[in-house]
Amino acid sequence: MLLDSYNRKITDLRISLTDRCNFRCFYCLPNGEPPLARKETILTFEEIERIAQIFVSLGIEKIRLTGGEPLIRRDVPELVAKLSALKPALTDIALTTNGFDLPRHAKALKAAGLDRITISLDSLDPKNFEDITGVDALGKVLDAIAAAREFGFEPVKINAVVVRGRNDHEIVDLARFARENNISMRFIEFMPLDSGAEWDRTLVVSGREIKETIDAELPLELIDTTRGSETSWKYRFADGSAGEIGIIAPVTEMFCGQCSRIRLTADGQIRTCLFSTVEHDLRSVIRSGAADEEVADFIKAVTLKKEPRHYINDTAFTPASRTMSFIGG
Ligand code: SAM
């Protein structure tokens, strides 16, 4: 079992496959090409497979592949197939994607053993979608949702980051879309992880406000009063319609006490928190020829350094050492 020093059980590993992205969402990676990790520092699929196997031997149950945009990396289904060999100890393999390339890969990902897909979609208005992401691709993302459904990734999950003045007027439309398409729609508060450093508290639409906005038009019922290590409060529509609403409020309702996550960046650094100001160089350990037990000891020691909580709401908040697209959301 992988335990941190606050007795939190770490069962959820997020692996970033690349720090590159084909979108330029203003709240994540605005403006141009950022300084990317050098190619030779990016973990190979063989390295990722070995690291994942060691993590699973230590108690990791769920792996989520992310980025950057993970589907920019070639042959992701091959990696998924390798990870699938770690089942049943590994119970769940998921992918977070902007959906742009998903229709091409959905069938192969399913065949390789991918269990779940989360697609990011912040607007249903083509013009606003382009304003937010920098890409005229709403149609592509809607195709991705259809492809996810066609190849059996049910329920389809969608992430929408809500930012004041940019898409908060679309909250009810997105909720209605979830209802009409039997989607699990998760609304996320804007976090200070954008590379443009534009985050400001006034831009955060609280989870509570998001819930109340939906509830006023489409009454909601809380599904479960406890959420375990889940990040979201989940609601159903009170009239029994299909679909589900999730509210993820890391800024206004911190859930660090239940955190079960640890992250691996594309260049092989372990991050014990999204907001970590330090990273732990697993790539060097792996490339030094360390035996599996030594790698496991390194991971266990790093896990003990997991931060008790984030400090977004403290006056002395120090931003994370890397921003979201480099960490893997
Ligand atoms: N490219 C993929 C995608 O678009 O889903 C995976 C990586 S992306 C960094 C993962 C998730 O993080 C997306 O749902 C994205 O909207 C979210 N995200 C990025 N920056 C964020 C921020 N500053 N605050 C909250 N969520 C953010």
Coordinates of C-alpha atoms and ligand atoms in Angstrom, one line a residue:
M1 CA 0.0 0.0 0.0
L2 CA 1.3 3.5 -0.9
L3 CA 0.7 5.7 2.1
D4 CA 1.7 9.3 2.5
S5 CA 2.7 10.8 5.8
Y6 CA -0.8 12.0 6.5
N7 CA -2.1 8.4 6.1
R8 CA -3.7 9.1 2.8
K9 CA -3.8 6.0 0.6
I10 CA -2.5 6.8 -2.9
T11 CA -4.3 4.8 -5.4
D12 CA -4.5 7.1 -8.4
L13 CA -1.6 7.8 -10.8
R14 CA -1.9 10.4 -13.6
I15 CA 0.6 10.0 -16.3
S16 CA 1.3 12.9 -18.7
L17 CA 2.3 11.5 -22.1
T18 CA 3.4 14.8 -23.6
D19 CA 3.7 18.5 -22.7
R20 CA 2.6 19.5 -26.2
C21 CA -1.0 20.5 -27.0
N22 CA -2.8 21.4 -30.2
F23 CA -5.2 23.7 -28.4
R24 CA -4.3 27.0 -26.8
C25 CA -7.0 27.3 -24.1
F26 CA -6.6 30.8 -22.5
Y27 CA -6.9 29.3 -19.0
C28 CA -4.1 26.7 -19.6
L29 CA -1.6 27.4 -22.3
P30 CA -2.3 30.7 -24.0
N31 CA -0.2 32.3 -26.7
G32 CA 2.3 30.5 -28.9
E33 CA 4.7 27.6 -28.4
P34 CA 6.0 27.3 -24.8
P35 CA 9.5 25.9 -24.0
L36 CA 8.9 22.1 -24.3
A37 CA 10.9 19.4 -22.7
R38 CA 13.7 18.1 -24.8
K39 CA 12.7 15.1 -26.8
E40 CA 15.3 12.8 -25.1
T41 CA 13.9 13.6 -21.7
I42 CA 10.4 12.3 -22.6
L43 CA 9.8 8.9 -21.1
T44 CA 9.5 6.1 -23.7
F45 CA 6.4 3.8 -23.6
E46 CA 8.7 1.0 -22.3
E47 CA 9.8 3.3 -19.4
I48 CA 6.2 4.2 -18.7
E49 CA 5.1 0.6 -18.7
R50 CA 7.9 -0.3 -16.2
I51 CA 7.1 2.6 -13.9
A52 CA 3.4 1.8 -14.1
Q53 CA 4.0 -1.8 -13.2
I54 CA 6.1 -0.8 -10.1
F55 CA 3.4 1.7 -9.1
V56 CA 0.7 -0.9 -9.4
S57 CA 2.8 -3.4 -7.3
L58 CA 2.8 -0.6 -4.6
G59 CA -1.0 -0.2 -4.7
I60 CA -2.0 2.1 -7.5
E61 CA -5.4 1.0 -8.8
K62 CA -6.2 3.6 -11.4
I63 CA -4.2 5.2 -14.1
R64 CA -5.3 8.2 -16.1
L65 CA -3.3 9.2 -19.2
T66 CA -3.2 13.0 -19.8
G67 CA -1.0 15.8 -21.1
G68 CA -0.6 18.3 -22.9
E69 CA -2.8 16.5 -25.4
P70 CA -2.1 12.8 -24.9
L71 CA -3.4 11.8 -28.4
I72 CA -0.7 13.9 -30.0
R73 CA 1.7 11.1 -29.0
R74 CA 1.8 8.3 -31.6
D75 CA 0.5 4.8 -30.8
V76 CA -1.3 5.6 -27.5
P77 CA -3.4 2.4 -28.0
E78 CA -0.1 0.4 -27.8
L79 CA 0.7 1.9 -24.5
V80 CA -2.9 1.2 -23.3
A81 CA -2.5 -2.4 -24.3
K82 CA 0.7 -2.7 -22.3
L83 CA -1.0 -1.1 -19.2
S84 CA -4.0 -3.4 -19.6
A85 CA -1.6 -6.3 -18.9
L86 CA -1.5 -4.9 -15.3
K87 CA -5.2 -5.7 -14.8
P88 CA -6.8 -6.9 -12.6
A89 CA -4.6 -5.3 -9.9
L90 CA -5.0 -2.2 -12.0
T91 CA -8.7 -1.7 -12.1
D92 CA -9.1 1.3 -14.3
I93 CA -7.4 3.0 -17.2
A94 CA -8.7 6.4 -18.3
L95 CA -7.8 9.1 -20.7
T96 CA -8.4 12.9 -20.6
T97 CA -8.4 14.4 -24.1
N98 CA -9.6 17.5 -25.9
G99 CA -11.2 15.1 -28.3
F100 CA -9.6 16.5 -31.5
D101 CA -8.0 13.2 -32.6
L102 CA -10.3 10.9 -30.7
P103 CA -12.5 9.7 -33.6
R104 CA -9.4 8.3 -35.3
H105 CA -8.4 6.4 -32.2
A106 CA -11.5 5.5 -30.2
K107 CA -11.9 2.0 -31.6
A108 CA -8.3 1.0 -31.1
L109 CA -8.3 2.5 -27.6
K110 CA -11.3 0.4 -26.7
A111 CA -9.8 -2.7 -28.1
A112 CA -6.6 -2.1 -26.2
G113 CA -8.4 -2.0 -22.9
L114 CA -9.1 1.7 -22.2
D115 CA -12.0 1.8 -19.7
R116 CA -13.0 5.5 -19.6
I117 CA -12.6 8.7 -21.5
T118 CA -13.1 12.3 -20.3
I119 CA -13.4 14.9 -23.0
S120 CA -12.9 18.6 -22.4
L121 CA -15.6 20.9 -23.7
D122 CA -16.0 24.5 -22.3
S123 CA -18.5 25.9 -24.8
L124 CA -21.3 24.8 -27.1
D125 CA -21.1 28.1 -29.1
P126 CA -18.6 27.7 -32.0
K127 CA -17.4 31.2 -31.8
N128 CA -16.9 31.1 -28.0
F129 CA -15.3 27.7 -28.3
E130 CA -12.7 29.2 -30.7
D131 CA -12.2 32.2 -28.4
I132 CA -11.5 29.9 -25.5
T133 CA -9.4 27.2 -27.2
G134 CA -7.8 29.2 -30.0
V135 CA -9.1 26.5 -32.4
D136 CA -12.2 26.4 -34.6
A137 CA -13.0 22.8 -33.6
L138 CA -16.3 22.5 -31.7
G139 CA -17.6 20.2 -34.5
K140 CA -14.6 17.9 -34.0
V141 CA -15.2 17.7 -30.2
L142 CA -18.8 16.9 -30.8
D143 CA -17.7 14.1 -33.2
A144 CA -15.4 12.9 -30.4
I145 CA -18.3 12.6 -28.0
A146 CA -20.2 10.6 -30.6
A147 CA -17.2 8.4 -31.2
A148 CA -16.7 7.8 -27.5
R149 CA -20.3 6.7 -27.3
E150 CA -20.1 4.5 -30.4
F151 CA -17.2 2.6 -29.1
G152 CA -18.7 1.9 -25.7
F153 CA -17.1 4.5 -23.4
E154 CA -20.2 5.0 -21.3
P155 CA -21.0 7.1 -19.5
V156 CA -19.2 9.8 -21.6
K157 CA -17.6 12.3 -19.2
I158 CA -17.1 15.9 -20.1
N159 CA -14.9 18.5 -18.2
A160 CA -15.9 22.1 -18.5
V161 CA -13.7 24.8 -16.8
V162 CA -15.9 27.7 -15.9
V163 CA -14.3 31.2 -16.0
R164 CA -16.2 34.4 -15.2
G165 CA -17.1 36.4 -18.2
R166 CA -15.9 33.8 -20.7
N167 CA -18.4 30.9 -20.4
D168 CA -20.4 31.2 -17.2
H169 CA -23.3 32.3 -19.3
E170 CA -23.2 28.8 -20.8
I171 CA -23.5 26.8 -17.6
V172 CA -27.2 26.0 -18.0
D173 CA -26.7 25.2 -21.7
L174 CA -23.9 22.7 -20.9
A175 CA -26.1 21.1 -18.2
R176 CA -29.0 20.8 -20.6
F177 CA -26.6 19.2 -23.1
A178 CA -25.7 16.7 -20.4
R179 CA -29.3 15.9 -19.9
E180 CA -30.2 15.6 -23.5
N181 CA -27.2 13.4 -24.3
N182 CA -26.9 11.3 -21.2
I183 CA -23.5 12.8 -20.3
S184 CA -21.7 13.1 -17.0
M185 CA -20.8 16.8 -17.1
R186 CA -18.2 18.0 -14.6
F187 CA -17.9 21.7 -14.0
I188 CA -14.4 22.7 -12.7
E189 CA -13.3 25.8 -10.9
F190 CA -10.6 27.8 -12.6
M191 CA -7.3 27.1 -10.8
P192 CA -4.1 29.2 -10.8
L193 CA -2.3 26.9 -13.1
D194 CA -2.4 28.9 -16.4
S195 CA 0.9 29.6 -18.1
G196 CA -0.2 33.1 -18.9
A197 CA -0.5 33.9 -15.1
E198 CA -3.8 35.6 -15.8
W199 CA -5.6 33.7 -12.9
D200 CA -7.4 36.0 -10.6
R201 CA -9.9 35.2 -7.8
T202 CA -12.5 37.4 -9.5
L203 CA -12.4 35.0 -12.5
V204 CA -13.3 32.0 -10.3
V205 CA -17.0 30.9 -10.5
S206 CA -17.5 28.9 -7.3
G207 CA -18.8 25.4 -7.4
R208 CA -21.7 26.6 -5.2
E209 CA -22.6 29.3 -7.8
I210 CA -22.4 26.8 -10.6
K211 CA -24.7 24.4 -8.7
E212 CA -27.2 27.2 -7.9
T213 CA -27.2 28.4 -11.4
I214 CA -28.1 25.0 -12.8
D215 CA -30.5 24.2 -9.9
A216 CA -32.6 27.3 -10.6
E217 CA -33.4 26.1 -14.1
L218 CA -33.0 22.4 -13.9
P219 CA -33.4 21.2 -10.3
L220 CA -30.7 18.9 -9.0
E221 CA -30.5 16.3 -6.3
L222 CA -27.2 15.3 -4.6
I223 CA -26.5 11.7 -5.4
D224 CA -24.3 10.9 -2.4
T225 CA -23.5 13.0 0.7
T226 CA -20.0 11.6 0.9
R227 CA -17.6 11.6 -2.0
G228 CA -14.7 9.5 -0.8
S229 CA -11.6 10.3 -2.7
E230 CA -13.6 11.5 -5.7
T231 CA -13.0 15.2 -6.6
S232 CA -16.6 16.0 -7.5
W233 CA -19.9 16.4 -5.8
K234 CA -22.4 14.4 -8.0
Y235 CA -25.9 15.5 -8.7
R236 CA -28.8 13.9 -10.7
F237 CA -31.6 15.8 -12.3
A238 CA -34.6 15.8 -9.9
D239 CA -37.1 15.1 -12.7
G240 CA -35.3 11.8 -13.4
S241 CA -33.8 12.9 -16.7
A242 CA -30.7 11.2 -18.0
G243 CA -27.2 12.6 -17.4
E244 CA -25.3 13.7 -14.3
I245 CA -23.7 16.9 -13.0
G246 CA -20.4 16.9 -11.2
I247 CA -19.0 20.0 -9.4
I248 CA -15.3 20.1 -8.8
A249 CA -14.4 23.0 -6.5
P250 CA -10.7 22.8 -5.6
V251 CA -10.4 26.5 -5.0
T252 CA -13.5 27.2 -2.8
E253 CA -14.0 23.7 -1.3
M254 CA -10.5 22.2 -0.9
F255 CA -10.6 18.4 -0.9
C256 CA -6.9 17.7 -0.2
G257 CA -7.7 15.6 2.9
Q258 CA -9.1 12.9 0.7
C259 CA -6.5 13.2 -2.1
S260 CA -5.5 9.8 -3.5
R261 CA -3.5 11.2 -6.5
I262 CA 0.1 11.3 -7.6
R263 CA 1.4 12.5 -10.9
L264 CA 4.1 11.6 -13.4
T265 CA 5.1 14.3 -15.9
A266 CA 6.0 13.4 -19.5
D267 CA 9.7 14.0 -18.7
G268 CA 9.6 11.6 -15.8
Q269 CA 9.2 13.8 -12.7
I270 CA 6.9 12.8 -9.9
R271 CA 4.6 15.5 -8.6
T272 CA 2.9 14.8 -5.4
C273 CA 0.4 17.7 -5.9
L274 CA -0.9 19.8 -8.8
F275 CA 0.5 22.8 -6.8
S276 CA 3.9 21.2 -5.9
T277 CA 6.8 23.6 -6.0
V278 CA 9.3 20.7 -6.2
E279 CA 9.5 17.6 -8.4
H280 CA 11.2 14.3 -7.9
D281 CA 13.4 13.0 -10.7
L282 CA 12.2 9.4 -11.3
R283 CA 13.6 9.5 -14.9
S284 CA 17.2 9.7 -13.6
V285 CA 16.5 6.8 -11.2
I286 CA 15.1 4.7 -14.0
R287 CA 17.9 5.6 -16.4
S288 CA 20.6 5.0 -13.8
G289 CA 19.8 1.3 -14.1
A290 CA 18.1 1.0 -10.7
A291 CA 16.5 -2.3 -9.9
D292 CA 12.7 -2.5 -9.4
E293 CA 13.0 -2.5 -5.6
E294 CA 15.2 0.7 -5.7
V295 CA 12.6 2.4 -7.9
A296 CA 9.9 1.3 -5.5
D297 CA 11.8 2.7 -2.5
F298 CA 12.2 6.0 -4.3
I299 CA 8.5 6.2 -5.1
K300 CA 7.6 5.3 -1.4
A301 CA 10.0 8.0 -0.1
V302 CA 8.6 10.6 -2.5
T303 CA 5.0 9.7 -1.5
L304 CA 5.9 10.5 2.1
K305 CA 6.7 14.1 1.0
K306 CA 3.2 14.7 -0.4
E307 CA 1.9 18.1 0.7
P308 CA -0.9 18.2 3.2
R309 CA -2.9 20.6 1.1
H310 CA -2.7 23.3 -1.5
Y311 CA -2.2 26.9 -0.5
I312 CA -4.2 28.7 -3.2
N313 CA -6.2 30.6 -0.5
D314 CA -3.3 31.6 1.6
T315 CA -1.8 35.1 1.2
A316 CA 1.7 33.6 0.8
F317 CA 0.6 31.2 -2.0
T318 CA 3.6 30.2 -4.2
P319 CA 2.6 29.2 -7.7
A320 CA 3.3 25.6 -8.8
S321 CA 6.7 25.1 -10.3
R322 CA 5.1 24.2 -13.7
T323 CA 1.8 25.0 -15.2
M324 CA -1.1 22.7 -16.1
S325 CA -0.1 21.6 -19.6
F326 CA 3.3 20.5 -18.3
I327 CA 1.9 18.7 -15.3
G328 CA -1.0 16.8 -16.8
G329 CA -4.4 17.6 -15.5
Ligands
SAM1 N1 -5.5 18.1 -23.4 C1 -6.3 17.3 -22.6 C2 -7.7 18.0 -22.4 O1 -7.9 19.0 -22.9 O2 -8.5 17.4 -21.6 C3 -5.7 16.8 -21.3 C4 -4.9 17.8 -20.5 S1 -5.8 19.2 -19.8 C5 -4.5 20.0 -19.0 C6 -6.7 18.4 -18.5 C7 -7.9 19.2 -18.0 O3 -7.3 20.2 -17.2 C8 -8.8 19.8 -19.0 O4 -10.1 19.4 -18.7 C9 -8.6 21.2 -18.8 O5 -9.8 22.0 -19.1 C10 -8.2 21.3 -17.4 N2 -7.5 22.6 -17.0 C11 -6.4 23.1 -17.7 N3 -6.1 24.3 -17.1 C12 -6.9 24.4 -16.0 C13 -7.0 25.5 -15.0 N4 -6.1 26.5 -15.0 N5 -7.9 25.3 -14.1 C14 -8.8 24.2 -14.1 N6 -8.7 23.3 -15.0 C15 -7.8 23.4 -16.0

